[in-house]
């Protein structure tokens, strides 16, 4: 199973980015292999509009099962749900903290978007 | 971080003059001019530009005339009347795209049977980070007839937040665009407060209703201020009770004062001059920061 | 004859000029409120026989029985209005520009366009004026299609005056694109001048003849006049800065009714434009 985290860093000690659509990178962690890879989201961050939709498409393309991020808007939420990706909102400082919380079952799955839409 | 957006619905109500005054009084906030269509704040804050960047957004269709066979498929498919009619009186008629009407959808590009249409990224304007007498300023200039002012607004706000974060500013003051459309939505969402500057006129009242609907829609705590309130006292009262009924707070009133124009002519914020309107704006600022009159 | 009243800066008196100019006509005239984000013309006229029409935009709808989830539509859309993840595409109507591309590209003919409401137009009469106003629904971003719907109701045999939205971006262009003449309203202040210069560049790009009206004249700032003089721009009218005009406006009254001494000013503007338009060959 693979989890995506929003970030601007390159490893597990990096900070969790609170934004999803306009996050600069995604760190995708493989729970079975205990390995990770980092993918760029620059294209989407600068999208005219609908960055959340595009970002959701990107993580879906990498076969992610869950996403941990700060906030998720309504369009991204709809897209992620359609792709069958579970969403967890977290205010954890770093990716490793968020991952730990996920592993110990401290994160609860979001059942709606938690911020407004439109280019923020 | 506090992010106050000054908007108006109707144009010309004194939004920019008030924004400049709030910036001067705050002393060290980051100022963002999000009225990218007709940016005027720089005329009062005289920024010196430190960084300038090109703003690219979307694509634009361009027909290579050498390759065009004049079949007219593009003209038939375009929903935006952006393909100019070919001149059939000349030997080999070719089509051209009106860049101003082109929406950048790519339909003509994709369906051209001879692939004669390019689709380059469009340069839509530029944005700048500057220094002013009251702190850093992020501002922009949208190209004529350019699209995506909403995206440019988002970019300006995003940069203002970055500058604020990196330099330890805890307040951002945003001069928003007029209207209720895409650039206004882009400047409102995610801000902590909105201040609506209106005027006691039938138009001011009408536009205020629409703007308050918008701030309610996006759940943003909103203050209202009537500028030139003494032009029409009963209208001012109407507007204030209307604002309160829709959940906004009254931040104060600014009287009709020709010093407002004179300050602008001198390139100053009105609070940098001695005038009755300046006193009014000072008490509005006090209300905004303390919540008390 | 189509005349647009425009200005770079908001609040310079565009609507005032448009309404009073229409009132100054002694024949039937059409008045089009193209400031669909904030339509205000109706506040100054007593309207009769109001007929409302709904303005829609074509938005794609997925026929799930035909869709194979190939994703062609999502790849094509420049605006992220349709996206294909998982099995079936999702449509985001608020992002759609109505280009029709997704429908054309779909290999299974699984997309159909359905009209979705984005605003209204209202047509009414007031004295000799036929008013058509556009109204963009609050919370939506797509002004140009509503503006086009307003303009679609122009009857070519009657003169038409258009109140354009402020600024220089897409909604303004949609409003003034095919008019015969633009009246540019400004005020003699630094903001007025700065935004006038932008608006002049815009109409020059479009190649439409225009002239300038200076509203609230008498601030002591002569830079707008110098600008017009240096650029050879005709200054067609000046309206003095008169607090009584501001007060009449605040109550929703026409200047020509509340302050009859200004009536000749608008009559002159009307005659002047008539001559200018008919003297200009496009």
XYZ file of N, CA, C and O in Angstrom, chain B residues 106-292:
748
model
N -7.833 25.178 -27.444
C -7.101 24.161 -28.193
C -7.938 23.343 -29.168
O -7.420 22.420 -29.791
N -9.207 23.669 -29.326
C -10.058 22.892 -30.242
C -9.546 22.996 -31.680
O -9.375 21.986 -32.369
N -9.235 24.219 -32.121
C -8.772 24.395 -33.504
C -7.458 23.655 -33.732
O -7.235 23.058 -34.777
N -6.584 23.705 -32.692
C -5.268 23.083 -32.792
C -5.433 21.587 -33.034
O -4.824 21.005 -33.928
N -6.294 20.984 -32.237
C -6.447 19.541 -32.297
C -7.112 19.064 -33.593
O -6.767 18.026 -34.135
N -8.089 19.838 -34.065
C -8.884 19.361 -35.201
C -8.416 19.884 -36.556
O -9.040 19.593 -37.573
N -7.328 20.639 -36.591
C -6.816 21.103 -37.881
C -6.342 19.886 -38.681
O -5.445 19.160 -38.240
N -6.909 19.653 -39.861
C -6.571 18.419 -40.589
C -5.130 18.387 -41.075
O -4.608 17.301 -41.365
N -4.471 19.555 -41.169
C -3.082 19.526 -41.636
C -2.091 19.972 -40.547
O -0.938 20.285 -40.838
N -2.554 19.996 -39.288
C -1.699 20.398 -38.158
C -0.983 21.717 -38.396
O 0.219 21.830 -38.184
N -1.731 22.703 -38.844
C -1.097 23.982 -39.183
C -1.220 25.008 -38.057
O -0.940 26.178 -38.249
N -1.670 24.556 -36.882
C -1.879 25.526 -35.799
C -0.966 25.216 -34.615
O -0.954 24.101 -34.092
N -0.163 26.211 -34.222
C 0.706 26.090 -33.042
C -0.073 26.529 -31.804
O -1.075 27.242 -31.912
N 0.454 26.141 -30.633
C -0.270 26.425 -29.400
C 0.713 26.847 -28.295
O 0.870 26.158 -27.290
N 1.424 27.960 -28.515
C 2.443 28.357 -27.534
C 1.833 28.900 -26.235
O 0.694 29.356 -26.224
N 2.648 28.864 -25.167
C 2.242 29.474 -23.902
C 2.131 30.978 -24.090
O 2.871 31.570 -24.858
N 1.201 31.574 -23.370
C 0.946 32.986 -23.578
C 1.570 33.824 -22.460
O 1.463 33.474 -21.285
N 2.193 34.934 -22.835
C 2.690 35.868 -21.825
C 1.562 36.846 -21.526
O 1.031 37.487 -22.425
N 1.153 36.902 -20.272
C -0.046 37.685 -19.924
C 0.236 38.925 -19.101
O -0.687 39.644 -18.732
N 1.496 39.171 -18.768
C 1.782 40.351 -17.953
C 3.023 40.128 -17.135
O 3.811 39.225 -17.434
N 3.232 40.951 -16.101
C 4.338 40.688 -15.209
C 3.986 41.046 -13.774
O 3.016 41.731 -13.522
N 4.789 40.504 -12.858
C 4.553 40.789 -11.440
C 5.860 41.163 -10.772
O 6.931 40.781 -11.232
N 5.756 41.959 -9.717
C 6.935 42.560 -9.127
C 6.923 42.478 -7.609
O 5.864 42.491 -6.990
N 8.117 42.408 -7.029
C 8.255 42.574 -5.584
C 9.026 43.867 -5.389
O 10.068 44.075 -6.018
N 8.484 44.763 -4.571
C 9.058 46.086 -4.424
C 9.208 46.468 -2.965
O 8.689 45.799 -2.085
N 9.892 47.561 -2.748
C 10.047 48.110 -1.412
C 9.330 49.459 -1.383
O 9.426 50.246 -2.331
N 8.563 49.721 -0.325
C 7.893 51.021 -0.200
C 8.222 51.603 1.167
O 8.847 50.942 1.989
N 7.758 52.828 1.409
C 8.022 53.465 2.701
C 7.277 52.773 3.837
O 7.522 53.061 4.999
N 6.355 51.874 3.526
C 5.677 51.165 4.619
C 5.795 49.657 4.476
O 4.885 48.925 4.831
N 6.894 49.186 3.925
C 7.118 47.740 3.876
C 7.133 47.206 2.458
O 7.001 47.951 1.488
N 7.299 45.880 2.329
C 7.355 45.277 1.004
C 5.992 45.303 0.311
O 4.956 45.321 0.965
N 6.031 45.310 -1.021
C 4.791 45.337 -1.786
C 4.914 44.350 -2.937
O 5.941 44.287 -3.608
N 3.862 43.582 -3.156
C 3.815 42.689 -4.313
C 2.723 43.222 -5.223
O 1.602 43.472 -4.769
N 3.046 43.437 -6.470
C 2.055 43.985 -7.392
C 2.273 43.432 -8.787
O 3.259 42.737 -9.031
N 1.348 43.721 -9.694
C 1.410 43.083 -11.008
C 0.794 43.979 -12.057
O 0.092 44.954 -11.751
N 1.083 43.635 -13.293
C 0.432 44.340 -14.394
C -0.018 43.296 -15.395
O 0.785 42.535 -15.929
N -1.321 43.257 -15.621
C -1.874 42.299 -16.562
C -1.798 42.919 -17.951
O -2.082 44.097 -18.117
N -1.403 42.120 -18.939
C -1.359 42.633 -20.301
C -2.745 43.017 -20.779
O -3.742 42.547 -20.242
N -2.791 43.868 -21.807
C -4.084 44.296 -22.326
C -4.864 43.118 -22.873
O -4.317 42.304 -23.610
N -6.112 43.042 -22.493
C -7.004 42.002 -22.980
C -6.534 40.614 -22.586
O -6.950 39.632 -23.148
N -5.646 40.544 -21.603
C -5.140 39.236 -21.205
C -6.146 38.539 -20.316
O -6.960 39.168 -19.659
N -6.033 37.215 -20.334
C -6.963 36.442 -19.524
C -6.325 36.046 -18.218
O -5.188 36.358 -17.944
N -7.109 35.322 -17.443
C -6.592 34.727 -16.229
C -6.121 35.714 -15.193
O -5.121 35.510 -14.531
N -6.848 36.836 -15.058
C -6.458 37.747 -13.997
C -6.630 37.059 -12.645
O -5.920 37.374 -11.707
N -7.545 36.078 -12.564
C -7.715 35.329 -11.317
C -6.438 34.618 -10.912
O -6.031 34.639 -9.767
N -5.771 34.051 -11.884
C -4.539 33.335 -11.583
C -3.430 34.306 -11.158
O -2.655 34.027 -10.256
N -3.377 35.469 -11.825
C -2.364 36.459 -11.465
C -2.613 36.958 -10.039
O -1.674 37.148 -9.260
N -3.875 37.156 -9.700
C -4.228 37.555 -8.337
C -3.737 36.504 -7.338
O -3.129 36.834 -6.324
N -3.978 35.226 -7.646
C -3.521 34.154 -6.748
C -2.020 34.182 -6.587
O -1.497 33.998 -5.492
N -1.342 34.447 -7.709
C 0.116 34.478 -7.692
C 0.603 35.620 -6.796
O 1.501 35.446 -5.975
N -0.005 36.801 -6.943
C 0.389 37.964 -6.138
C 0.181 37.658 -4.642
O 1.042 37.922 -3.813
N -0.947 37.045 -4.326
C -1.210 36.736 -2.916
C -0.238 35.696 -2.380
O 0.251 35.796 -1.263
N 0.031 34.689 -3.212
C 0.947 33.627 -2.815
C 2.330 34.208 -2.521
O 2.967 33.872 -1.522
N 2.789 35.129 -3.394
C 4.096 35.748 -3.199
C 4.079 36.639 -1.963
O 5.054 36.700 -1.219
N 2.973 37.364 -1.744
C 2.875 38.231 -0.568
C 2.992 37.391 0.707
O 3.665 37.768 1.659
N 2.356 36.217 0.694
C 2.440 35.338 1.860
C 3.866 34.838 2.073
O 4.345 34.760 3.195
N 4.513 34.515 0.962
C 5.888 34.021 1.067
C 6.789 35.104 1.648
O 7.556 34.862 2.580
N 6.671 36.333 1.094
C 7.491 37.444 1.574
C 7.212 37.681 3.061
O 8.135 37.884 3.857
N 5.948 37.617 3.449
C 5.583 37.857 4.843
C 6.204 36.795 5.752
O 6.764 37.100 6.803
N 6.117 35.563 5.328
C 6.626 34.449 6.118
C 8.148 34.537 6.271
O 8.689 34.422 7.356
N 8.815 34.805 5.134
C 10.273 34.820 5.147
C 10.840 35.978 5.953
O 11.938 35.901 6.484
N 10.082 37.086 6.031
C 10.623 38.261 6.701
C 9.921 38.561 8.014
O 10.085 39.638 8.578
N 9.116 37.630 8.475
C 8.493 37.788 9.785
C 7.437 38.886 9.894
O 7.279 39.485 10.946
N 6.719 39.171 8.794
C 5.595 40.114 8.896
C 4.359 39.325 9.306
O 4.139 38.227 8.809
N 3.524 39.902 10.178
C 2.345 39.126 10.551
C 1.044 39.657 9.936
O -0.028 39.170 10.239
N 1.165 40.676 9.086
C -0.040 41.218 8.451
C 0.163 41.394 6.949
O 1.219 41.845 6.517
N -0.866 41.024 6.189
C -0.873 41.301 4.747
C -2.102 42.150 4.460
O -3.203 41.826 4.922
N -1.901 43.248 3.747
C -3.037 44.088 3.369
C -3.191 44.006 1.857
O -2.248 44.248 1.116
N -4.382 43.631 1.415
C -4.613 43.375 -0.003
C -5.581 44.409 -0.583
O -6.667 44.613 -0.046
N -5.170 45.059 -1.673
C -6.091 45.922 -2.414
C -6.763 45.036 -3.467
O -6.124 44.567 -4.392
N -8.026 44.778 -3.278
C -8.726 43.843 -4.165
C -9.281 44.520 -5.403
O -9.333 45.739 -5.490
N -9.694 43.724 -6.391
C -10.286 44.287 -7.607
C -11.773 44.612 -7.408
O -12.384 44.109 -6.468
N -12.349 45.442 -8.291
C -13.788 45.684 -8.198
C -14.570 44.497 -8.758
O -13.986 43.599 -9.359
N -15.872 44.495 -8.559
C -16.721 43.442 -9.128
C -16.937 42.281 -8.169
O -16.684 42.395 -6.962
N -17.429 41.172 -8.721
C -17.647 39.958 -7.918
C -17.166 38.727 -8.673
O -17.428 37.611 -8.280
N -16.469 38.934 -9.801
C -16.101 37.817 -10.668
C -14.816 37.138 -10.245
O -14.405 37.207 -9.083
N -14.169 36.499 -11.225
C -13.080 35.587 -10.905
C -11.913 36.224 -10.149
O -11.457 35.666 -9.165
N -11.434 37.440 -10.519
C -10.327 37.987 -9.731
C -10.720 38.321 -8.289
O -9.892 38.242 -7.378
N -11.974 38.695 -8.075
C -12.424 39.017 -6.715
C -12.466 37.751 -5.866
O -12.002 37.724 -4.723
N -12.989 36.694 -6.454
C -13.042 35.411 -5.746
C -11.622 34.968 -5.400
O -11.343 34.550 -4.282
N -10.715 35.147 -6.363
C -9.322 34.750 -6.131
C -8.676 35.578 -5.031
O -7.809 35.094 -4.317
N -9.085 36.853 -4.870
C -8.446 37.629 -3.806
C -9.107 37.411 -2.453
O -8.531 37.716 -1.429
N -10.304 36.892 -2.441
C -11.016 36.703 -1.173
C -10.706 35.387 -0.470
O -10.534 35.362 0.746
N -10.675 34.305 -1.247
C -10.636 32.995 -0.617
C -9.399 32.825 0.250
O -8.301 33.176 -0.139
N -9.616 32.329 1.432
C -8.508 32.051 2.330
C -7.998 33.260 3.089
O -7.060 33.153 3.867
N -8.594 34.448 2.880
C -8.147 35.610 3.646
C -8.841 35.578 5.010
O -9.862 34.921 5.187
N -8.264 36.309 5.982
C -8.843 36.240 7.325
C -9.972 37.252 7.517
O -10.904 36.990 8.272
N -9.895 38.409 6.843
C -10.943 39.419 6.967
C -11.140 40.134 5.638
O -10.206 40.251 4.858
N -12.356 40.665 5.434
C -12.593 41.529 4.281
C -13.128 42.863 4.779
O -13.937 42.906 5.722
N -12.649 43.943 4.169
C -13.197 45.266 4.458
C -13.815 45.770 3.159
O -13.130 45.870 2.149
N -15.111 46.052 3.188
C -15.776 46.524 1.976
C -15.954 48.035 2.079
O -16.575 48.533 3.029
N -15.397 48.771 1.125
C -15.568 50.217 1.078
C -16.692 50.498 0.090
O -16.601 50.140 -1.086
N -17.744 51.147 0.563
C -18.842 51.439 -0.341
C -19.187 52.924 -0.256
O -18.509 53.679 0.439
N -20.194 53.344 -0.992
C -20.607 54.749 -0.946
C -22.127 54.800 -0.842
O -22.812 53.846 -1.239
N -22.682 55.895 -0.298
C -24.124 55.940 -0.035
C -24.904 56.301 -1.287
O -25.544 57.345 -1.361
N -24.841 55.437 -2.302
C -25.562 55.695 -3.546
C -26.355 54.439 -3.881
O -26.075 53.367 -3.342
N -27.311 54.576 -4.777
C -28.099 53.399 -5.162
C -27.193 52.301 -5.718
O -27.409 51.114 -5.453
N -26.162 52.716 -6.464
C -25.243 51.716 -7.022
C -24.420 51.071 -5.920
O -24.209 49.854 -5.917
N -23.942 51.903 -4.989
C -23.144 51.386 -3.886
C -23.934 50.342 -3.109
O -23.425 49.269 -2.790
N -25.189 50.651 -2.838
C -26.046 49.743 -2.071
C -26.244 48.423 -2.833
O -26.099 47.336 -2.289
N -26.565 48.552 -4.115
C -26.826 47.390 -4.955
C -25.614 46.464 -5.017
O -25.716 45.256 -4.839
N -24.441 47.059 -5.245
C -23.236 46.256 -5.389
C -22.803 45.653 -4.056
O -22.229 44.567 -4.003
N -23.070 46.383 -2.979
C -22.709 45.875 -1.658
C -23.451 44.565 -1.362
O -22.879 43.614 -0.848
N -24.728 44.539 -1.723
C -25.515 43.325 -1.495
C -24.848 42.129 -2.156
O -24.743 41.055 -1.581
N -24.410 42.333 -3.396
C -23.788 41.228 -4.137
C -22.447 40.830 -3.524
O -22.124 39.653 -3.406
N -21.676 41.833 -3.110
C -20.375 41.532 -2.522
C -20.531 40.806 -1.180
O -19.784 39.878 -0.872
N -21.530 41.215 -0.387
C -21.729 40.556 0.908
C -22.186 39.111 0.731
O -21.861 38.237 1.522
N -22.953 38.879 -0.346
C -23.342 37.508 -0.665
C -22.090 36.666 -0.886
O -21.999 35.522 -0.462
N -21.140 37.269 -1.581
C -19.898 36.570 -1.912
C -19.067 36.289 -0.654
O -18.583 35.179 -0.461
N -18.894 37.297 0.215
C -18.076 37.071 1.415
C -18.764 36.061 2.339
O -18.113 35.293 3.014
N -20.105 36.059 2.333
C -20.822 35.059 3.128
C -20.612 33.676 2.543
O -20.382 32.712 3.251
N -20.692 33.608 1.207
C -20.492 32.349 0.490
C -19.147 31.729 0.876
O -19.028 30.535 1.042
N -18.120 32.571 0.995
C -16.793 32.061 1.322
C -16.486 32.145 2.811
O -15.356 31.913 3.231
N -17.516 32.536 3.608
C -17.370 32.488 5.060
C -16.246 33.362 5.598
O -15.462 32.935 6.433
N -16.156 34.604 5.108
C -15.077 35.485 5.537
C -15.656 36.604 6.409
O -16.586 37.299 5.994
N -15.138 36.766 7.633
C -15.615 37.842 8.496
C -15.455 39.193 7.782
O -14.372 39.490 7.269
N -16.539 39.972 7.716
C -16.543 41.147 6.854
C -16.877 42.430 7.614
O -17.782 42.451 8.444
N -16.125 43.492 7.310
C -16.399 44.827 7.826
C -16.867 45.702 6.666
O -16.428 45.514 5.537
N -17.726 46.672 6.997
C -18.194 47.583 5.962
C -17.916 49.014 6.390
O -18.029 49.356 7.575
N -17.529 49.837 5.426
C -17.284 51.244 5.708
C -17.911 52.071 4.583
O -17.677 51.808 3.413
N -18.735 53.056 4.929
C -19.332 53.922 3.921
C -18.445 55.154 3.752
O -18.221 55.909 4.703
N -17.940 55.340 2.552
C -17.131 56.519 2.231
C -18.066 57.608 1.721
O -19.082 57.315 1.104
N -17.727 58.857 1.971
C -18.552 60.017 1.590
C -19.955 59.879 2.186
O -20.951 60.171 1.516
N -20.026 59.414 3.432
C -21.323 59.064 4.022
C -22.287 60.232 4.047
O -23.496 60.064 3.939
N -21.761 61.460 4.192
C -22.641 62.621 4.329
C -23.245 63.093 3.001
O -24.036 64.026 2.980
N -22.899 62.413 1.890
C -23.552 62.746 0.611
C -25.039 62.399 0.685
O -25.868 63.049 0.044
N -25.361 61.356 1.406
C -26.746 60.908 1.492
C -26.921 60.131 2.808
O -26.640 58.944 2.878
N -27.362 60.860 3.830
C -27.384 60.306 5.188
C -28.335 59.112 5.307
O -27.993 58.087 5.894
N -29.524 59.240 4.704
C -30.480 58.145 4.886
C -30.010 56.888 4.143
O -30.195 55.768 4.610
N -29.354 57.090 2.998
C -28.801 55.941 2.271
C -27.698 55.276 3.092
O -27.588 54.048 3.129
N -26.881 56.095 3.768
C -25.827 55.533 4.623
C -26.443 54.639 5.692
O -25.971 53.521 5.937
N -27.533 55.139 6.300
C -28.191 54.332 7.342
C -28.750 53.026 6.765
O -28.602 51.962 7.354
N -29.367 53.139 5.593
C -29.887 51.933 4.924
C -28.794 50.904 4.727
O -28.962 49.717 4.990
N -27.675 51.403 4.176
C -26.568 50.507 3.843
C -26.025 49.845 5.099
O -25.761 48.649 5.128
N -25.889 50.627 6.165
C -25.325 50.063 7.390
C -26.249 49.001 7.996
O -25.776 47.969 8.481
N -27.558 49.260 7.922
C -28.427 48.234 8.526
C -28.488 46.999 7.632
O -28.542 45.870 8.121
N -28.431 47.238 6.321
C -28.360 46.113 5.388
C -27.113 45.258 5.661
O -27.162 44.031 5.687
N -25.974 45.939 5.891
C -24.718 45.234 6.139
C -24.819 44.425 7.427
O -24.417 43.264 7.472
N -25.380 45.045 8.459
C -25.479 44.342 9.739
C -26.399 43.134 9.642
O -26.121 42.089 10.209
N -27.481 43.313 8.879
C -28.406 42.192 8.720
C -27.730 41.010 8.035
O -28.066 39.867 8.280
N -26.769 41.292 7.139
C -26.118 40.146 6.492
C -24.867 39.722 7.243
O -24.002 39.056 6.683
N -24.756 40.152 8.494
C -23.708 39.609 9.354
C -22.379 40.346 9.329
O -21.409 39.894 9.917
N -22.328 41.505 8.625
C -21.083 42.264 8.589
C -21.047 43.254 9.749
O -22.094 43.641 10.268
N -19.842 43.664 10.131
C -19.697 44.695 11.172
C -19.426 46.038 10.512
O -18.778 46.104 9.472
N -19.913 47.102 11.136
C -19.660 48.440 10.604
C -18.336 48.937 11.184
O -18.201 49.070 12.398
N -17.368 49.198 10.297
C -16.044 49.601 10.768
C -15.962 51.105 10.986
O -15.044 51.597 11.636
N -16.923 51.863 10.451
C -16.894 53.318 10.603
C -17.342 54.004 9.330
O -17.740 53.347 8.364
N -17.296 55.336 9.356
C -17.704 56.124 8.190
C -16.582 57.096 7.823
O -15.846 57.537 8.696
N -16.506 57.417 6.530
C -15.559 58.442 6.087
C -16.365 59.553 5.439
O -17.230 59.282 4.601
N -16.097 60.804 5.857
C -16.909 61.881 5.283
C -16.435 62.289 3.888
O -15.326 61.941 3.477
N -17.297 63.014 3.176
C -16.974 63.562 1.851
C -15.901 64.610 2.050
O -16.108 65.591 2.753
N -14.753 64.414 1.459
C -13.629 65.309 1.735
C -12.777 65.418 0.467
O -12.189 64.435 0.026
N -12.720 66.612 -0.100
C -11.967 66.779 -1.353
C -10.462 66.625 -1.123
O -9.697 66.492 -2.078
N -10.044 66.608 0.154
C -8.625 66.348 0.441
C -8.192 64.966 -0.047
O -7.019 64.730 -0.283
N -9.161 64.066 -0.147
C -8.888 62.720 -0.632
C -8.256 62.810 -2.031
O -7.246 62.168 -2.303
N -8.873 63.598 -2.915
C -8.348 63.792 -4.267
C -7.004 64.521 -4.225
O -6.073 64.170 -4.941
N -6.915 65.532 -3.352
C -5.681 66.313 -3.296
C -4.502 65.454 -2.817
O -3.394 65.576 -3.334
N -4.751 64.587 -1.837
C -3.690 63.680 -1.355
C -3.217 62.805 -2.510
O -2.023 62.613 -2.730
N -4.189 62.298 -3.279
C -3.866 61.436 -4.418
C -3.001 62.192 -5.430
O -2.041 61.646 -5.967
N -3.346 63.450 -5.673
C -2.586 64.249 -6.644
C -1.139 64.431 -6.164
O -0.197 64.431 -6.951
N -0.976 64.511 -4.822
C 0.387 64.651 -4.280
C 1.095 63.298 -4.122
O 2.236 63.251 -3.658
N 0.421 62.207 -4.447
C 1.035 60.883 -4.311
C 1.153 60.438 -2.867
O 2.083 59.721 -2.495
N 0.204 60.858 -2.024
C 0.240 60.504 -0.607
C -1.006 59.726 -0.212
O -2.055 59.850 -0.839
N -0.859 58.930 0.851
C -2.048 58.330 1.461
C -2.722 59.441 2.256
O -2.043 60.300 2.817
N -4.045 59.417 2.312
C -4.754 60.528 2.960
C -4.339 60.699 4.425
O -4.259 61.822 4.931
N -3.974 59.602 5.126
C -3.548 59.759 6.527
C -2.191 60.445 6.668
O -1.781 60.784 7.771
N -1.507 60.646 5.569
C -0.246 61.396 5.630
C -0.490 62.895 5.471
O 0.446 63.675 5.405
N -1.740 63.294 5.344
C -2.072 64.718 5.256
C -2.982 65.044 6.439
O -3.548 64.156 7.064
N -3.119 66.332 6.728
C -4.037 66.721 7.807
C -5.391 66.974 7.185
O -5.545 67.865 6.362
N -6.362 66.135 7.519
C -7.677 66.327 6.933
C -8.717 65.567 7.737
O -8.388 64.603 8.428
N -9.975 65.976 7.658
C -11.030 65.281 8.399
C -11.149 63.802 8.000
O -11.314 62.940 8.864
N -11.032 63.515 6.710
C -11.175 62.126 6.263
C -10.066 61.255 6.857
O -10.282 60.079 7.160
N -8.877 61.850 7.037
C -7.762 61.106 7.631
C -8.128 60.678 9.049
O -7.848 59.546 9.465
N -8.771 61.585 9.818
C -9.196 61.233 11.181
C -10.176 60.072 11.150
O -10.107 59.154 11.964
N -11.096 60.124 10.173
C -12.088 59.051 10.063
C -11.402 57.708 9.814
O -11.769 56.697 10.404
N -10.420 57.719 8.930
C -9.744 56.456 8.591
C -8.944 55.942 9.787
O -8.881 54.739 10.031
N -8.368 56.878 10.567
C -7.640 56.445 11.771
C -8.564 55.714 12.729
O -8.189 54.700 13.302
N -9.781 56.220 12.900
C -10.652 55.514 13.857
C -11.142 54.182 13.288
O -11.392 53.240 14.042
N -11.236 54.096 11.958
C -11.590 52.810 11.340
C -10.482 51.788 11.595
O -10.736 50.653 11.975
N -9.239 52.253 11.447
C -8.100 51.361 11.657
C -8.075 50.880 13.107
O -7.830 49.708 13.394
N -8.378 51.812 14.033
C -8.411 51.455 15.452
C -9.482 50.393 15.696
O -9.267 49.420 16.412
N -10.624 50.558 15.033
C -11.700 49.583 15.198
C -11.296 48.221 14.641
O -11.557 47.183 15.247
N -10.628 48.245 13.494
C -10.228 46.982 12.872
C -9.213 46.229 13.722
O -9.221 45.009 13.787
N -8.304 46.966 14.395
C -7.265 46.285 15.162
C -7.738 45.911 16.561
O -7.333 44.884 17.094
N -8.625 46.718 17.152
C -9.021 46.409 18.529
C -10.434 45.853 18.615
O -10.806 45.246 19.605
N -11.227 46.080 17.557
C -12.618 45.650 17.614
C -13.476 46.634 18.392
O -14.660 46.429 18.589
N -12.860 47.747 18.870
C -13.630 48.767 19.610
C -13.526 50.121 18.911
O -12.524 50.425 18.269
